[in-house]
mmCIF file of C-alpha atoms in Angstrom:
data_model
loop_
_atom_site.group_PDB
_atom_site.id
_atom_site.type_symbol
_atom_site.label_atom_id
_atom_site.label_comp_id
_atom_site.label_asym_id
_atom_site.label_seq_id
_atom_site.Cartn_x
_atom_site.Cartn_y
_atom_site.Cartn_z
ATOM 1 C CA UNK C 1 16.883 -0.802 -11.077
ATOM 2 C CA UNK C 2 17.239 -4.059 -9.104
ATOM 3 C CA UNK C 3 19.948 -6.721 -8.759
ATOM 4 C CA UNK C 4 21.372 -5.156 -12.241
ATOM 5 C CA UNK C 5 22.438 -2.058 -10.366
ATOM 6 C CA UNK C 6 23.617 -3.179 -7.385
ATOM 7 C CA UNK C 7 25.479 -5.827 -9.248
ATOM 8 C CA UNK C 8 27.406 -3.385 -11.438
ATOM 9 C CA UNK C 9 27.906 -1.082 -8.991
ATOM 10 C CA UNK C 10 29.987 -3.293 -6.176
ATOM 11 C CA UNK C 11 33.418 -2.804 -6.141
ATOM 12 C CA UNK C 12 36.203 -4.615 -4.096
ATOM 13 C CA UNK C 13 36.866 -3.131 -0.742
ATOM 14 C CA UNK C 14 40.584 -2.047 0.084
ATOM 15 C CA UNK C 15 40.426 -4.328 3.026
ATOM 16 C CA UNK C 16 39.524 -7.673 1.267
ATOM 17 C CA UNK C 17 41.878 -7.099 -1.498
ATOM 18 C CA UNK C 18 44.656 -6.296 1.267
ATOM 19 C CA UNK C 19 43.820 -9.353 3.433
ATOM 20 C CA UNK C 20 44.577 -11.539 0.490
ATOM 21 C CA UNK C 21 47.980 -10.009 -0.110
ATOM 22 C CA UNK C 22 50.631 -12.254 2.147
ATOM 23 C CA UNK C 23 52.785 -9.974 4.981
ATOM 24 C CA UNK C 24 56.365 -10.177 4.918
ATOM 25 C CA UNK C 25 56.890 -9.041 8.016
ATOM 26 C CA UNK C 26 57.931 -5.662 9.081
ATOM 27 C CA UNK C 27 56.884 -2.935 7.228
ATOM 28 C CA UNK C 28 59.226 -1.761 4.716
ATOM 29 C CA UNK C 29 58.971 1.287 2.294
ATOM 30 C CA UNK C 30 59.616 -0.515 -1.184
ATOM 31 C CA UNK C 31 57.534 -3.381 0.000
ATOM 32 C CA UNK C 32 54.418 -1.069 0.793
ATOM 33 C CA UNK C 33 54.816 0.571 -2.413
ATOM 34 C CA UNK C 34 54.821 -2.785 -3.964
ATOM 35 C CA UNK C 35 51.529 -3.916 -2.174
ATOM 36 C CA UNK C 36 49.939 -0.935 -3.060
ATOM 37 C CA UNK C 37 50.557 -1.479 -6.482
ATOM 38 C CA UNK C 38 49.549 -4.796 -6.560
ATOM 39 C CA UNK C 39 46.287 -3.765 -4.715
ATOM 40 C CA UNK C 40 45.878 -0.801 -7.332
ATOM 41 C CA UNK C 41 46.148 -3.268 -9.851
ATOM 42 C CA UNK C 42 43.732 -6.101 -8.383
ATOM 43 C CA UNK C 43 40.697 -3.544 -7.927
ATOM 44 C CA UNK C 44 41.326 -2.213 -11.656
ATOM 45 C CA UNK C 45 40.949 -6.045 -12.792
ATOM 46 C CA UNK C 46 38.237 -6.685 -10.768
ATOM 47 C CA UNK C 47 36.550 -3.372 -11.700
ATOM 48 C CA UNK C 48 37.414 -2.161 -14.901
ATOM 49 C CA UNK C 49 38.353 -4.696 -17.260
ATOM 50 C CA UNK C 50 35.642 -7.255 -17.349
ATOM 51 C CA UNK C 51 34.006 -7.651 -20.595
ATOM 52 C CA UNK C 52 30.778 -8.846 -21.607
ATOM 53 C CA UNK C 53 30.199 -12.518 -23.762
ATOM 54 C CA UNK C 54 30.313 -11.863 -27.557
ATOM 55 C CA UNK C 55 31.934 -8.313 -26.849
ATOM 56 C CA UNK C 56 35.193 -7.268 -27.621
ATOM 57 C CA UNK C 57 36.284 -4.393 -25.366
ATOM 58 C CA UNK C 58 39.399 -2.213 -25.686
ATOM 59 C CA UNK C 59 40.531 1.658 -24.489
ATOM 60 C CA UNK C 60 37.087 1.602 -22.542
ATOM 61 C CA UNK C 61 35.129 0.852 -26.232
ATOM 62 C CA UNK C 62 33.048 -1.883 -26.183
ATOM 63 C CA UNK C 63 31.532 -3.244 -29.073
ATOM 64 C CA UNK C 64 28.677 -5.700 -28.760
ATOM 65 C CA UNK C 65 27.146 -4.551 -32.465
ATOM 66 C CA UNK C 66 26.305 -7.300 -34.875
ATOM 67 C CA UNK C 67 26.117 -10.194 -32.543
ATOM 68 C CA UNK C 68 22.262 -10.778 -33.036
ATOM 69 C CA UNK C 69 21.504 -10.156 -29.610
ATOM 70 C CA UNK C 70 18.138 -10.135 -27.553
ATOM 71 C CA UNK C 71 18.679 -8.292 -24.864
ATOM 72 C CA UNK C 72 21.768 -5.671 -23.399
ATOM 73 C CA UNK C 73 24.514 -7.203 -21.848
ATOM 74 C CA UNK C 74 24.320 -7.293 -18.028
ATOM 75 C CA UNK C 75 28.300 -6.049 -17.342
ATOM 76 C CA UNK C 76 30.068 -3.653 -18.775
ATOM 77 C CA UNK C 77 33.379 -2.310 -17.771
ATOM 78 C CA UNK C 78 32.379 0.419 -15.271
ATOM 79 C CA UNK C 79 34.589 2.809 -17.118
ATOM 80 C CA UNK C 80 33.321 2.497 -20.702
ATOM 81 C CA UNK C 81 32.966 5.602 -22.702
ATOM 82 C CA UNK C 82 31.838 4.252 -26.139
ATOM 83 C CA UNK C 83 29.001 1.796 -26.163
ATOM 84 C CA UNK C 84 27.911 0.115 -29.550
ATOM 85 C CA UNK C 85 24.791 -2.261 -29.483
ATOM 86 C CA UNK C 86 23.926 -1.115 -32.785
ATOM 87 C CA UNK C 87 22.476 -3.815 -35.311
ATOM 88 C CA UNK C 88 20.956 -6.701 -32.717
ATOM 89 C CA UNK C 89 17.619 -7.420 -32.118
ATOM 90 C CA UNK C 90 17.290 -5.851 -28.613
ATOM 91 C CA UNK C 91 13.957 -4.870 -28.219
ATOM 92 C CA UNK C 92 14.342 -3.348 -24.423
ATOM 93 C CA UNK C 93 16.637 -1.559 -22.509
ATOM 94 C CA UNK C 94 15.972 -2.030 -18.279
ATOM 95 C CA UNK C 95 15.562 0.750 -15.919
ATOM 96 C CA UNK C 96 18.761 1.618 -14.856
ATOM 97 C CA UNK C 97 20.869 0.283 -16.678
ATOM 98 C CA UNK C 98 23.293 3.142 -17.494
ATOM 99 C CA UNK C 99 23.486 3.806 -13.879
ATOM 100 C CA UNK C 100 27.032 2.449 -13.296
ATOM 101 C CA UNK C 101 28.691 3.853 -16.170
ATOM 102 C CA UNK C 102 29.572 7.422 -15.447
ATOM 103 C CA UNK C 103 31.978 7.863 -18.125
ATOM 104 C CA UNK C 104 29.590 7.022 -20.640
ATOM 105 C CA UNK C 105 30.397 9.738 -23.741
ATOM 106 C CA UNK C 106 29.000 7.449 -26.644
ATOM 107 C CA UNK C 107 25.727 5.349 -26.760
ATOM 108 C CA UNK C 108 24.846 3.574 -30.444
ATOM 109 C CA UNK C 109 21.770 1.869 -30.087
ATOM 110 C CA UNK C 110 20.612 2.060 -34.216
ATOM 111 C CA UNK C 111 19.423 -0.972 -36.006
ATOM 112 C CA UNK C 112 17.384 -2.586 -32.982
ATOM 113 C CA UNK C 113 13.546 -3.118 -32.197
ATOM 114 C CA UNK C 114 13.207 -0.712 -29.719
ATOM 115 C CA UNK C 115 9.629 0.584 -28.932
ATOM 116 C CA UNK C 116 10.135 2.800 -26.083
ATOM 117 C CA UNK C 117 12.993 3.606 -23.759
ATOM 118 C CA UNK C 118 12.560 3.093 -19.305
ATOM 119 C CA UNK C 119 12.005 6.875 -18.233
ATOM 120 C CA UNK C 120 14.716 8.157 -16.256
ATOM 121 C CA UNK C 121 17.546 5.980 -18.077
ATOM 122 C CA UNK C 122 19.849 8.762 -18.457
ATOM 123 C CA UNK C 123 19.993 10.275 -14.668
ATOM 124 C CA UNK C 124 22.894 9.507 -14.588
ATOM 125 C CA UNK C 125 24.593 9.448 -17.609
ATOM 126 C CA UNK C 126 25.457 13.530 -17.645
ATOM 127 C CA UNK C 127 28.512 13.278 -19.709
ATOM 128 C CA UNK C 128 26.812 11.198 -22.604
ATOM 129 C CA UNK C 129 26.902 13.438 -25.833
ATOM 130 C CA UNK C 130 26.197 11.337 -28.928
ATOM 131 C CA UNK C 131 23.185 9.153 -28.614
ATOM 132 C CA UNK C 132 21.991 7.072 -31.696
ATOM 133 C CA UNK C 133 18.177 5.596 -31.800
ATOM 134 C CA UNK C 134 18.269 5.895 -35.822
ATOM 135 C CA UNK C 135 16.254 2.463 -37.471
ATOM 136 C CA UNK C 136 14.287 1.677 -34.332
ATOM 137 C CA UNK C 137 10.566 1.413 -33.789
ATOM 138 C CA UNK C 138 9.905 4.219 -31.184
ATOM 139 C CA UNK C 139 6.650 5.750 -31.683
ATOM 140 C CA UNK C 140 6.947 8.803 -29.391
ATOM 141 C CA UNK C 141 9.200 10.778 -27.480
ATOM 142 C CA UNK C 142 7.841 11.750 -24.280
ATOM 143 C CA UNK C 143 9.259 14.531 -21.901
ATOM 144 C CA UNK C 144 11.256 12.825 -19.577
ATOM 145 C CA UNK C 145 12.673 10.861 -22.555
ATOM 146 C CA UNK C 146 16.223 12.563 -22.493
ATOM 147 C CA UNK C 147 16.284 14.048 -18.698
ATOM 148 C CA UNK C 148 19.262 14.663 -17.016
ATOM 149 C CA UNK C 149 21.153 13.906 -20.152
ATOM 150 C CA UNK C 150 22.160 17.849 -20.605
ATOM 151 C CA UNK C 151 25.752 17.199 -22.340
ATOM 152 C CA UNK C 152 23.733 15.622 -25.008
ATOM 153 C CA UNK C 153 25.633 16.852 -28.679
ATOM 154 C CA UNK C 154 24.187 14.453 -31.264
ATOM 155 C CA UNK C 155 21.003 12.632 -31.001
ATOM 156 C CA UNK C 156 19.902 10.370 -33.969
ATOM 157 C CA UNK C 157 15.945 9.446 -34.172
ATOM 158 C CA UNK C 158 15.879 9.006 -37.944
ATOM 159 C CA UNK C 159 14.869 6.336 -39.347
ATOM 160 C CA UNK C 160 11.880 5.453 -36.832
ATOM 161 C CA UNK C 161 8.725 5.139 -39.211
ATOM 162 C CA UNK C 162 6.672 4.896 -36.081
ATOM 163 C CA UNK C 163 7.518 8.197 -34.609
ATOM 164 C CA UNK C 164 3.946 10.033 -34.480
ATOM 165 C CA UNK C 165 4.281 12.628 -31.767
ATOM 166 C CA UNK C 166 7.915 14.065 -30.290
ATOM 167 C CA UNK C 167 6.238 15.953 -26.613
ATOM 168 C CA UNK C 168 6.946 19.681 -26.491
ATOM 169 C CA UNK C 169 9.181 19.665 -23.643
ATOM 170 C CA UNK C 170 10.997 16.444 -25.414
ATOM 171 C CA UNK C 171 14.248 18.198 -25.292
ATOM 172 C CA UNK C 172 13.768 20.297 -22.861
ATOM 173 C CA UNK C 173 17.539 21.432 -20.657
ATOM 174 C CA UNK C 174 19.534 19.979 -23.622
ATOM 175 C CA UNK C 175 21.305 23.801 -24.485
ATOM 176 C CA UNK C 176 24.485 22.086 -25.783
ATOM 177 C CA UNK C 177 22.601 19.948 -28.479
ATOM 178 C CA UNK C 178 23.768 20.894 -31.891
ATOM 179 C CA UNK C 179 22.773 18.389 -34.341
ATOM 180 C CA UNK C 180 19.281 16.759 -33.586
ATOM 181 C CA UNK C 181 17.813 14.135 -36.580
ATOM 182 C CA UNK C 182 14.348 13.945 -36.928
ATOM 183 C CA UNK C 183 14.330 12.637 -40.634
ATOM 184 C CA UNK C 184 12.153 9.680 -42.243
ATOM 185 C CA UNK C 185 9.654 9.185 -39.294
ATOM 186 C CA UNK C 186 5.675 9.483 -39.304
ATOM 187 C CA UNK C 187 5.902 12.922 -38.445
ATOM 188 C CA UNK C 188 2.611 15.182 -39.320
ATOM 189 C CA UNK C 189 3.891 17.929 -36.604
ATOM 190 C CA UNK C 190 6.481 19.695 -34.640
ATOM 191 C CA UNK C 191 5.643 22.183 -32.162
ATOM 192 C CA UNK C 192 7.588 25.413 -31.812
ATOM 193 C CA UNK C 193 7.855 24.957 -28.339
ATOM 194 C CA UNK C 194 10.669 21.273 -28.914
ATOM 195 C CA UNK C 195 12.900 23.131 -30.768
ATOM 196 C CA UNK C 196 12.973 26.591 -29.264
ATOM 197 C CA UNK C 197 14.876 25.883 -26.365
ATOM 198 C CA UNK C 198 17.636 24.195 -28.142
ATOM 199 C CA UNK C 199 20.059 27.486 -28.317
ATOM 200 C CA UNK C 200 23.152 25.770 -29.732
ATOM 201 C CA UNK C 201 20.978 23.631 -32.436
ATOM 202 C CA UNK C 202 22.914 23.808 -35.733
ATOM 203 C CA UNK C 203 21.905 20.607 -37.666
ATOM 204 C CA UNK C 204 18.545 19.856 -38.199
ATOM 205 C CA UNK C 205 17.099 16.965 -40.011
ATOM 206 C CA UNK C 206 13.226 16.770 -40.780
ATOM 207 C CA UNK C 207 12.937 15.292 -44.159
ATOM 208 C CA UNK C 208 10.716 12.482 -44.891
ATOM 209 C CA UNK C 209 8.219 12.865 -43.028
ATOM 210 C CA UNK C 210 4.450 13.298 -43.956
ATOM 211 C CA UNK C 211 4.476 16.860 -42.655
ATOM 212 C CA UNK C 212 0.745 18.348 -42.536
ATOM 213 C CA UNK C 213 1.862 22.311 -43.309
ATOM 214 C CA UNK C 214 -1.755 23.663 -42.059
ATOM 215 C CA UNK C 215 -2.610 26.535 -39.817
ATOM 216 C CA UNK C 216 -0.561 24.421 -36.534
ATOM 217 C CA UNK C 217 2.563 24.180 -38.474
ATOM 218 C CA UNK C 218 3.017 28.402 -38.954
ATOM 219 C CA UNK C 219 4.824 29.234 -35.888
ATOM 220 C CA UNK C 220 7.819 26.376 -36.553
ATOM 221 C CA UNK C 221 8.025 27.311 -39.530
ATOM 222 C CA UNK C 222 8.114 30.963 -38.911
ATOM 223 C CA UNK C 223 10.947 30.128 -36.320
ATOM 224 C CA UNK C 224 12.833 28.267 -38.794
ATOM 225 C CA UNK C 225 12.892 30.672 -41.951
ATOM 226 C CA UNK C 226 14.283 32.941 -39.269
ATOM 227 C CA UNK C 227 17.160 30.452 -38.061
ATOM 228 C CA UNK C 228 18.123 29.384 -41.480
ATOM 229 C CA UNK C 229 21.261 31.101 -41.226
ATOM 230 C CA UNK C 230 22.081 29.769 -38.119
ATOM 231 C CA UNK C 231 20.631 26.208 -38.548
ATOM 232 C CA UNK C 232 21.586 23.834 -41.669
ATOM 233 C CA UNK C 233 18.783 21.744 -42.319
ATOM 234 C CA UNK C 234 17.237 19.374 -44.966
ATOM 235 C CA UNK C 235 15.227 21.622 -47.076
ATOM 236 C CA UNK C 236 15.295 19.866 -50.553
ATOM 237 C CA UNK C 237 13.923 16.457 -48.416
ATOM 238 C CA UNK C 238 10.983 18.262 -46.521
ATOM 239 C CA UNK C 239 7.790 18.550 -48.230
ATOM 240 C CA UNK C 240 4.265 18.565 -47.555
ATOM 241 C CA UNK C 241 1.805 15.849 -47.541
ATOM 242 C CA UNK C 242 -1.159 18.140 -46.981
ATOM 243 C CA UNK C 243 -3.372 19.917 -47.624
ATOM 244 C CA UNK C 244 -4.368 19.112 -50.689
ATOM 245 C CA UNK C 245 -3.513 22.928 -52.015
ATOM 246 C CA UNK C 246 0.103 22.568 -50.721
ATOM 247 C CA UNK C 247 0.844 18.978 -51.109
ATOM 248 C CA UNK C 248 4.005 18.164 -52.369
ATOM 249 C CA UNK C 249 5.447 22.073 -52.060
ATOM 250 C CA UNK C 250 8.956 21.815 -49.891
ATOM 251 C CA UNK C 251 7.918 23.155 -46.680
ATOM 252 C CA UNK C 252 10.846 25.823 -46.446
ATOM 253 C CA UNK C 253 9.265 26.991 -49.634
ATOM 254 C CA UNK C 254 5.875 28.549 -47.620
ATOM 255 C CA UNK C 255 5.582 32.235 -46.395
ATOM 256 C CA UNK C 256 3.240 33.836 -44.678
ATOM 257 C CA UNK C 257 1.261 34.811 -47.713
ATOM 258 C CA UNK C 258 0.894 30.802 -47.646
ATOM 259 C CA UNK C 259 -0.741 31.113 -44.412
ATOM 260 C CA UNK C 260 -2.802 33.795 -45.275
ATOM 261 C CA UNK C 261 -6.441 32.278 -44.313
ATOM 262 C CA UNK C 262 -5.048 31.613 -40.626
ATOM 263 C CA UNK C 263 -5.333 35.088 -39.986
ATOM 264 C CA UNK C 264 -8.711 36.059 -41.909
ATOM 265 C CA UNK C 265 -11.351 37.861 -39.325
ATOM 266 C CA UNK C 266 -14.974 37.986 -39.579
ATOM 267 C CA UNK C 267 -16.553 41.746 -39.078
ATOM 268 C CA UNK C 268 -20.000 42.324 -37.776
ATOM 269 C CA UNK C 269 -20.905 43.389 -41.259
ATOM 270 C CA UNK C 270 -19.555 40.110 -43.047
ATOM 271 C CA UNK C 271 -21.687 38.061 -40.646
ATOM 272 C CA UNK C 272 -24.989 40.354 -41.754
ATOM 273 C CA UNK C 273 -24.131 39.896 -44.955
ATOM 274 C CA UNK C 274 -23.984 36.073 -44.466
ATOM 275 C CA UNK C 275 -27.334 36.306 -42.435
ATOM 276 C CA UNK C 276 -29.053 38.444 -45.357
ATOM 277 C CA UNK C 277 -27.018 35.668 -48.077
ATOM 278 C CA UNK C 278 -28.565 32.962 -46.363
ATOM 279 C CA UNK C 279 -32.092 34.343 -46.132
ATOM 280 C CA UNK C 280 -32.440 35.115 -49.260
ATOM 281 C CA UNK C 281 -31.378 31.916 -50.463
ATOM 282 C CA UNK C 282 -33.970 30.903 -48.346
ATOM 283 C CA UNK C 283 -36.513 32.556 -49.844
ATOM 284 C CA UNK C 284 -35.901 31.607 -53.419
ATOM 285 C CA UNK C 285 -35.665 28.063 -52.200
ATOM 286 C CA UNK C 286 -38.863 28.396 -50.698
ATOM 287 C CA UNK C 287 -40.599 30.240 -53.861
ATOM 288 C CA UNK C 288 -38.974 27.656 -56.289
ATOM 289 C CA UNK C 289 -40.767 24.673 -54.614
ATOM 290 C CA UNK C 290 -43.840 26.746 -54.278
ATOM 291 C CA UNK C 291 -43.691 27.567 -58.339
ATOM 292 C CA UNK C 292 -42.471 23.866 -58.913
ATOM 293 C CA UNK C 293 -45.723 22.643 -57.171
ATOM 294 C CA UNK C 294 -48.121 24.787 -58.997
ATOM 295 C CA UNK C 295 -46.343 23.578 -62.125
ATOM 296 C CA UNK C 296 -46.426 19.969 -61.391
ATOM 297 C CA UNK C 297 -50.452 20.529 -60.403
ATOM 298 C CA UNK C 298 -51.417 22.258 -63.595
ATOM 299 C CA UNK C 299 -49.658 19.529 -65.335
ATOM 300 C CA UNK C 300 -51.632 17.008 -63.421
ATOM 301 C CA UNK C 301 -54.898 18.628 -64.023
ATOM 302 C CA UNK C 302 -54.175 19.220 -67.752
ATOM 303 C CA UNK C 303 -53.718 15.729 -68.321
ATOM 304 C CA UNK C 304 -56.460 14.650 -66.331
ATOM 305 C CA UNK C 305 -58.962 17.201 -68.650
ATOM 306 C CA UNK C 306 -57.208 15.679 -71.779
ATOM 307 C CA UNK C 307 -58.039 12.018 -70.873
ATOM 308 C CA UNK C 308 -61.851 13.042 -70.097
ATOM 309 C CA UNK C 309 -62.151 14.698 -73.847
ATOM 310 C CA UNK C 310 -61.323 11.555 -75.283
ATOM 311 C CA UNK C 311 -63.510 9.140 -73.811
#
């Protein structure tokens, strides 16, 4: 977290704006009141009002979006609620950077180069509830991606044609998310176990994503037909990319008759019956190769007595 944290963090102390107030004299009511105000007013400057280069910042918004940056700006008003760094080219956020900002509601980070986020970035960010990571390159979400963060609403990670692998405990504590975005990312699978501990999830958004509906993929979507009511999600945009018997079938469209061969069991008696298949078809192999080579013989011998009669 370094000198970025404790540089944020340091306020004015009472004392050293007081000393630099001049005294009057003897104390006087109005005059205190005055002072006080004046004081109030110094450590709100000094504190809350500062705004980044190539920001514009107003009713604790700052925008910083569009401004082709590289990297996050180092200062932000410590009481900013809506953050926009959307469409730069920041390609890294530092450890601790949200640590300051404890009235941070809105975060809109879309549009970057992001590869990965600094674990733990949202300790301390509990009253964040819309996050956007939409048109990024993230290629996974790991557990600790979002922890701490438990007033998270809305969180946007469409749009990342990277994303392979989203961890099963990705989400894990987040009971007041209700619209989570998934959609156009390089996901082959979901386990049951990310979404089922999302109680409040109402939105979901999986389309576009070269979804693998095998044997794994039952149990999500067994818990989704069942949510359906409860959960809006992109069925028309979510198909199948394999197998090759279901390719291209929307994936809301499969029941469990679909997943039929999942559950198939072998009995003692199938496997004799394979054992006794098999060797029998040994058998014939070996008495075909036997009858082949007798043929192939006579042949040879024939041919050999039909030369002879001719000379």
């Amino acid at each position: 977290m370094g000198s970025l944290q404790h540089c944020c963090c340091q306020l004015p102390k009472m004392g050293d704006t007081w000393a630099q107030l001049p005294w009057p004299g003897p104390p006087h009511s109005a005059l205190l009141l005055v002072f006080f105000l004046l004081a109030a007013g110094v450590m709100h400057s000094d504190a809350g009002t500062s705004c980044p280069v190539l920001c514009t910042c107003r009713n604790q918004v700052v925008d910083c979006s569009n401004q082709r940056l590289f990297s996050v700006p180092p200062d932000l008003p410590m009481d900013t609620r809506n953050l926009s760094l959307a469409h730069n080219r920041i390609a890294a956020v530092p450890p601790g950077y949200l640590t300051c900002y404890m009235e941070l509601r809105v975060l809109d980070l879309r549009n970057n180069s992001l590869m990965e986020l600094p674990p733990g970035l949202f300790l301390h960010a509990k009253r964040l509830a819309h996050l956007d990571l939409s048109y990024n390159n993230l290629s996974h979400v790991p557990a600790d991606m979002f922890q701490e963060a438990h007033g998270l609403v809305h969180i946007d990670l469409s749009h990342n044609p990277w994303l392979r692998r989203v961890h099963p405990q990705a989400f894990q504590g987040l009971v007041h998310l209700r619209d989570l975005d998934l959609s156009y990312g390089g996901l082959a699978f979901l386990s049951l176990e990310a979404l089922e501990g999302l109680p409040g999830l109402v939105t979901l958004q999986i389309g576009g994503n070269p979804w693998v509906c095998g044997c794994t993929m039952e149990p999500l979507l067994k818990w989704l037909r069942n949510r359906i009511q409860r959960c809006t999600a992109d069925s028309q945009l979510a198909e199948c990319r394999g197998p090759p018997e279901v390719e291209g079938a929307p994936l809301f469209s499969l029941t469990e008759e679909s997943f039929k061969a999942c559950h198939l069991t072998l009995t003692l008696d199938d496997y004799l019956f394979i054992a006794f298949v098999g060797f029998v078809v040994s058998i014939a192999s070996v008495a075909t190769n036997f009858l082949l080579g007798i043929t192939a013989n006579c042949c040879h011998r024939w041919s050999k007595a039909n030369e002879e009669e001719e000379i």
